[in-house]
Amino acid sequence: MNAQNLASGSAYFIAKETELPVTTVLSVLVDNEPGVLARVIGLFSGRGYNIESLTVSETEHEQHLSRITIVTRGTPHILDQIRHQLERIVPVHRVVDLSVRADELGQSGPIQRELALIKVAGFGEHRNEALRLADAFHAKVTDATTEHFIFEITGKGSKIDQFIAIMKPLGLVEICRTGVAAMNRGPAGM
């Protein structure tokens, strides 16, 4: 471990240098009350962990429970620490590493989907090409004028990344993404 890594203050550098970082999807069931999300995010920022994607919504209305889906990256040791630290936060009911659970079930990974709104401005051939490509990607036109389109696209993050890349030369103006929603296959809940 070099001096620069030690000085960074990030927990990513505590792990053995032989462990390779992996990306994982965590599902966290919490009470839907003020300050809970701030506490969860505070755990990550206070320890130097990065959140690559974050989504949250109330999913069980009668019980006032929300589900937070977090995509993060780290060594297996660090990811295990994150999970254990999340479990100690009082309004947290359950923490499931969906990536690890999928592996235990012999699956390639959890089902992951994202939604994006993508604004493209263009005229003439660029406009026609944007519409043709949107159709190929099963993107829906949610707003249109003679000067622009707003496309709605859902799917894996890689599909959305690819759609964005091909829209750039056609007049990409703005992108809004929801973050990952994820769930394991099979009849069991989290």
Coordinates of C-alpha atoms in Angstrom, one line a residue, residues 58-150:
E58 CA -41.8 3.5 -0.7
T59 CA -42.7 -0.1 -1.7
E60 CA -44.8 -1.3 1.2
H61 CA -47.3 1.5 1.9
E62 CA -49.2 0.0 4.8
Q63 CA -46.0 -0.7 6.7
H64 CA -44.4 2.5 5.6
L65 CA -41.3 0.7 4.3
S66 CA -39.0 1.9 1.5
R67 CA -36.6 0.0 -0.6
I68 CA -33.2 1.5 -1.4
T69 CA -31.2 0.0 -4.3
I70 CA -27.5 0.9 -4.2
V71 CA -24.9 -0.1 -6.8
T72 CA -21.4 0.2 -5.4
R73 CA -18.0 -1.1 -6.1
G74 CA -15.2 -2.4 -3.9
T75 CA -13.3 -5.5 -2.9
P76 CA -15.3 -8.4 -1.4
H77 CA -14.0 -7.4 2.0
I78 CA -15.1 -3.8 1.7
L79 CA -18.5 -4.8 0.3
D80 CA -19.0 -7.2 3.3
Q81 CA -18.1 -4.3 5.7
I82 CA -20.6 -2.0 3.9
R83 CA -23.4 -4.6 4.3
H84 CA -22.6 -5.1 8.0
Q85 CA -22.5 -1.4 8.6
L86 CA -25.8 -0.9 6.9
E87 CA -27.4 -3.6 9.0
R88 CA -26.5 -1.7 12.2
I89 CA -28.4 1.5 11.2
V90 CA -31.5 1.4 13.4
P91 CA -34.3 2.0 10.8
V92 CA -32.8 -0.6 8.5
H93 CA -34.9 -3.8 8.5
R94 CA -32.9 -5.9 6.0
V95 CA -29.9 -5.7 3.7
V96 CA -29.5 -8.2 0.8
D97 CA -26.5 -8.2 -1.6
L98 CA -28.5 -9.1 -4.7
S99 CA -25.3 -9.9 -6.6
V100 CA -24.1 -12.4 -4.0
R101 CA -27.6 -13.9 -3.6
A102 CA -27.8 -14.4 -7.4
D103 CA -24.4 -16.2 -7.3
E104 CA -25.7 -18.4 -4.5
L105 CA -28.7 -19.3 -6.6
G106 CA -26.5 -20.1 -9.6
Q107 CA -27.7 -17.1 -11.6
S108 CA -25.6 -14.6 -13.6
G109 CA -26.9 -11.7 -11.6
P110 CA -30.0 -9.9 -10.5
I111 CA -32.5 -8.5 -13.0
Q112 CA -31.5 -4.8 -13.4
R113 CA -33.4 -2.1 -15.2
E114 CA -33.1 1.6 -15.5
L115 CA -35.2 4.3 -17.1
A116 CA -33.9 7.3 -19.0
L117 CA -35.3 10.4 -20.6
I118 CA -33.1 11.6 -23.5
K119 CA -33.7 14.9 -25.3
V120 CA -32.4 15.1 -28.9
A121 CA -32.6 18.2 -31.1
G122 CA -32.2 17.9 -34.8
F123 CA -33.4 18.5 -38.3
G124 CA -33.6 16.7 -41.6
E125 CA -31.6 13.5 -41.9
H126 CA -30.5 13.7 -38.2
R127 CA -34.1 13.8 -37.1
N128 CA -35.0 10.8 -39.3
E129 CA -32.0 8.8 -38.1
A130 CA -32.8 9.5 -34.4
L131 CA -36.4 8.2 -34.9
R132 CA -35.1 5.1 -36.7
L133 CA -32.6 4.3 -34.0
A134 CA -35.1 5.0 -31.2
D135 CA -37.4 2.4 -32.9
A136 CA -34.6 -0.1 -33.0
F137 CA -33.9 0.4 -29.3
H138 CA -37.6 0.3 -28.4
A139 CA -37.4 3.8 -27.1
K140 CA -40.8 5.7 -27.0
V141 CA -41.2 9.3 -28.0
T142 CA -42.8 11.1 -25.0
D143 CA -42.6 14.6 -26.3
A144 CA -41.9 16.0 -29.8
T145 CA -41.8 19.3 -31.7
T146 CA -40.4 20.2 -35.0
E147 CA -37.1 20.9 -33.3
H148 CA -36.7 18.1 -30.7
F149 CA -37.7 14.7 -29.3
I150 CA -37.7 13.4 -25.8

